[in-house]
Amino acid sequence: MTPAAPTVFVVDDDDLVRAAIQGMLKSVGLRSETFGTAQEFLRSKRPDGPSCLVLDVRLPGVNGLDFQRELVDAGIRIPIIFITGHGIFR
């Protein structure tokens, strides 16, 4: 049985940011899946293998920090890299 390829999940509400990150990841040989909302990510069937999450701090509905807490509460353990287009988060 072949293990699943590592996957980088990207959650950002900006189409251009998602496309740019996905292009950069592809250029270094990494597989990625992108989502426009935290809810889309939760509804997705994620492969069972190594992964990490690139997560925008400011999302519509729930912010990235609250979403991280939701993931922990749901027992979803995944390394998270937070990104933001805003200088200061308050």
Coordinates of N, CA and C in Angstrom, one line a residue:
M1 N 0.8 -1.2 0.0 CA 0.0 0.0 0.0 C 0.9 1.2 0.0
T2 N 0.6 2.2 -0.9 CA 1.4 3.4 -1.0 C 0.8 4.5 -0.1
P3 N 1.7 5.1 0.7 CA 1.1 6.1 1.6 C 0.7 7.4 0.8
A4 N -0.3 8.1 1.3 CA -0.8 9.3 0.7 C 0.3 10.3 0.6
A5 N 0.3 11.1 -0.5 CA 1.3 12.1 -0.7 C 1.0 13.2 0.3
P6 N 2.0 13.9 0.8 CA 1.8 15.1 1.7 C 0.9 16.1 1.0
T7 N 0.0 16.7 1.7 CA -0.9 17.7 1.2 C -0.8 19.0 2.0
V8 N -0.8 20.1 1.3 CA -0.9 21.4 2.0 C -2.3 21.9 1.7
F9 N -3.1 22.1 2.7 CA -4.4 22.7 2.6 C -4.3 24.2 2.7
V10 N -5.0 24.9 1.9 CA -5.0 26.4 1.9 C -6.4 26.9 2.1
V11 N -6.7 27.7 3.2 CA -8.0 28.3 3.4 C -7.8 29.8 3.4
D12 N -8.3 30.4 2.4 CA -8.3 31.9 2.2 C -9.4 32.3 1.4
D13 N -10.1 33.4 1.8 CA -11.3 33.9 1.0 C -10.9 34.6 -0.3
D14 N -9.6 34.9 -0.5 CA -9.2 35.7 -1.7 C -8.7 34.7 -2.8
D15 N -9.5 34.7 -3.9 CA -9.1 33.7 -5.0 C -7.7 33.9 -5.5
L16 N -7.2 35.1 -5.6 CA -5.9 35.4 -6.1 C -4.8 34.9 -5.1
V17 N -5.0 35.0 -3.8 CA -4.1 34.5 -2.8 C -4.1 33.0 -2.9
R18 N -5.2 32.4 -3.0 CA -5.2 30.9 -3.1 C -4.5 30.4 -4.3
A19 N -4.7 31.1 -5.4 CA -4.1 30.7 -6.7 C -2.5 30.9 -6.6
A20 N -2.1 32.0 -6.0 CA -0.7 32.3 -5.9 C 0.0 31.2 -5.0
I21 N -0.6 30.9 -3.8 CA 0.0 30.0 -2.9 C 0.0 28.6 -3.6
Q22 N -1.1 28.2 -4.2 CA -1.1 26.9 -4.9 C -0.1 26.8 -6.0
G23 N 0.1 27.9 -6.7 CA 1.2 27.9 -7.8 C 2.5 27.8 -7.2
M24 N 2.8 28.5 -6.1 CA 4.1 28.4 -5.4 C 4.4 27.0 -4.9
L25 N 3.3 26.4 -4.3 CA 3.5 25.0 -3.8 C 3.7 24.0 -4.9
K26 N 3.0 24.2 -6.0 CA 3.2 23.3 -7.2 C 4.6 23.4 -7.7
S27 N 5.2 24.6 -7.7 CA 6.5 24.9 -8.3 C 7.6 24.1 -7.5
V28 N 7.3 23.8 -6.3 CA 8.3 23.0 -5.5 C 7.9 21.6 -5.3
G29 N 6.9 21.2 -6.1 CA 6.5 19.8 -6.1 C 5.6 19.3 -4.9
L30 N 4.9 20.3 -4.3 CA 3.9 19.9 -3.2 C 2.5 19.9 -3.7
R31 N 1.8 18.9 -3.3 CA 0.3 18.8 -3.6 C -0.4 19.7 -2.7
S32 N -1.5 20.4 -3.2 CA -2.3 21.3 -2.4 C -3.8 21.2 -2.8
E33 N -4.6 21.6 -1.8 CA -6.0 21.7 -2.0 C -6.4 23.0 -1.4
T34 N -7.3 23.8 -2.1 CA -7.6 25.1 -1.6 C -9.1 25.2 -1.3
F35 N -9.4 26.1 -0.4 CA -10.8 26.3 0.1 C -11.0 27.8 0.3
G36 N -12.2 28.3 0.0 CA -12.5 29.7 0.2 C -13.1 30.0 1.6
T37 N -13.5 29.0 2.3 CA -14.0 29.2 3.6 C -13.6 28.0 4.6
A38 N -13.7 28.3 5.9 CA -13.4 27.3 6.8 C -14.4 26.1 6.7
Q39 N -15.6 26.5 6.4 CA -16.7 25.5 6.3 C -16.4 24.5 5.2
E40 N -15.9 25.0 4.1 CA -15.6 24.2 2.9 C -14.5 23.2 3.3
F41 N -13.5 23.6 4.1 CA -12.4 22.8 4.5 C -13.0 21.6 5.4
L42 N -13.9 22.0 6.3 CA -14.5 21.0 7.2 C -15.3 20.0 6.5
R43 N -16.0 20.4 5.4 CA -16.9 19.5 4.7 C -16.1 18.6 3.7
S44 N -14.8 18.9 3.5 CA -14.0 18.2 2.5 C -13.6 16.8 3.0
K45 N -13.4 15.9 2.1 CA -12.8 14.6 2.4 C -11.3 14.8 2.2
R46 N -10.6 14.8 3.4 CA -9.2 15.0 3.4 C -8.4 13.7 3.3
P47 N -7.4 13.6 2.5 CA -6.6 12.3 2.4 C -6.0 12.0 3.8
D48 N -5.8 10.7 4.0 CA -5.2 10.3 5.3 C -3.7 10.2 5.1
G49 N -3.0 11.2 5.4 CA -1.5 11.3 5.2 C -1.0 12.6 5.8
P50 N 0.3 12.8 5.6 CA 0.9 14.0 6.2 C 0.3 15.2 5.5
S51 N 0.0 16.2 6.4 CA -0.6 17.5 5.9 C -0.3 18.6 6.8
C52 N -0.5 19.8 6.3 CA -0.5 21.0 7.1 C -1.6 22.0 6.5
L53 N -1.9 23.0 7.2 CA -2.9 23.9 6.8 C -2.3 25.3 6.8
V54 N -2.5 26.0 5.7 CA -2.2 27.4 5.5 C -3.5 28.2 5.7
L55 N -3.6 29.0 6.8 CA -4.9 29.5 7.2 C -4.9 31.0 7.3
D56 N -5.8 31.7 6.6 CA -5.9 33.1 6.7 C -6.5 33.5 8.1
V57 N -5.9 34.5 8.7 CA -6.4 34.9 10.0 C -7.8 35.6 9.9
R58 N -8.0 36.3 8.8 CA -9.3 37.0 8.6 C -10.1 36.3 7.5
L59 N -11.1 35.6 8.0 CA -12.0 34.9 7.1 C -13.5 35.4 7.3
P60 N -14.3 35.3 6.3 CA -15.7 35.6 6.6 C -16.4 34.6 7.5
G61 N -17.2 35.0 8.4 CA -17.8 34.1 9.3 C -17.0 33.8 10.6
V62 N -16.0 33.1 10.5 CA -15.1 32.7 11.6 C -13.7 33.2 11.3
N63 N -13.0 33.8 12.3 CA -11.6 34.1 12.0 C -10.7 32.9 12.2
G64 N -9.5 33.0 11.6 CA -8.6 31.8 11.6 C -8.3 31.3 13.0
L65 N -8.1 32.3 14.0 CA -7.8 31.8 15.4 C -8.9 31.1 16.0
D66 N -10.2 31.5 15.8 CA -11.3 30.8 16.3 C -11.5 29.4 15.6
F67 N -11.2 29.4 14.3 CA -11.2 28.2 13.6 C -10.2 27.2 14.1
Q68 N -9.0 27.6 14.5 CA -8.0 26.7 15.0 C -8.6 26.1 16.3
R69 N -9.3 26.9 17.1 CA -9.9 26.3 18.4 C -10.9 25.3 18.0
E70 N -11.7 25.5 17.0 CA -12.8 24.6 16.5 C -12.1 23.3 16.1
L71 N -11.0 23.4 15.4 CA -10.3 22.2 14.9 C -9.8 21.3 16.1
V72 N -9.2 22.0 17.1 CA -8.8 21.3 18.3 C -9.9 20.7 19.0
D73 N -11.0 21.4 19.2 CA -12.2 20.8 19.9 C -12.8 19.6 19.1
A74 N -12.6 19.6 17.8 CA -13.2 18.5 17.0 C -12.2 17.4 16.9
G75 N -11.0 17.5 17.5 CA -10.0 16.5 17.5 C -9.2 16.4 16.2
I76 N -9.3 17.5 15.4 CA -8.5 17.5 14.2 C -7.2 18.2 14.5
R77 N -6.1 17.3 14.5 CA -4.8 17.8 14.8 C -4.0 18.0 13.5
I78 N -3.7 19.2 13.2 CA -2.9 19.5 11.9 C -2.1 20.7 12.2
P79 N -0.8 20.7 11.7 CA 0.0 21.9 11.9 C -0.6 23.0 11.1
I80 N -0.6 24.3 11.6 CA -1.2 25.4 10.9 C -0.1 26.5 10.8
I81 N -0.1 27.1 9.6 CA 0.7 28.3 9.3 C -0.4 29.4 9.0
F82 N -0.3 30.4 9.9 CA -1.3 31.5 9.8 C -0.7 32.6 8.8
I83 N -1.6 33.1 8.0 CA -1.2 34.2 7.1 C -2.2 35.3 7.2
T84 N -1.8 36.5 6.9 CA -2.8 37.6 6.9 C -2.2 38.7 6.0
G85 N -3.2 39.4 5.4 CA -2.8 40.6 4.6 C -2.9 41.9 5.4
H86 N -3.1 41.8 6.7 CA -3.3 42.9 7.5 C -2.1 43.0 8.5
G87 N -1.6 44.2 8.7 CA -0.4 44.4 9.5 C -0.5 44.0 11.0
I88 N -1.6 44.4 11.6 CA -1.8 44.1 13.0 C -3.2 43.5 13.2
F89 N -3.2 42.4 13.9 CA -4.5 41.7 14.2 C -4.9 42.0 15.7
R90 N -6.0 42.6 15.9 CA -6.5 43.0 17.2 C -7.8 42.3 17.5

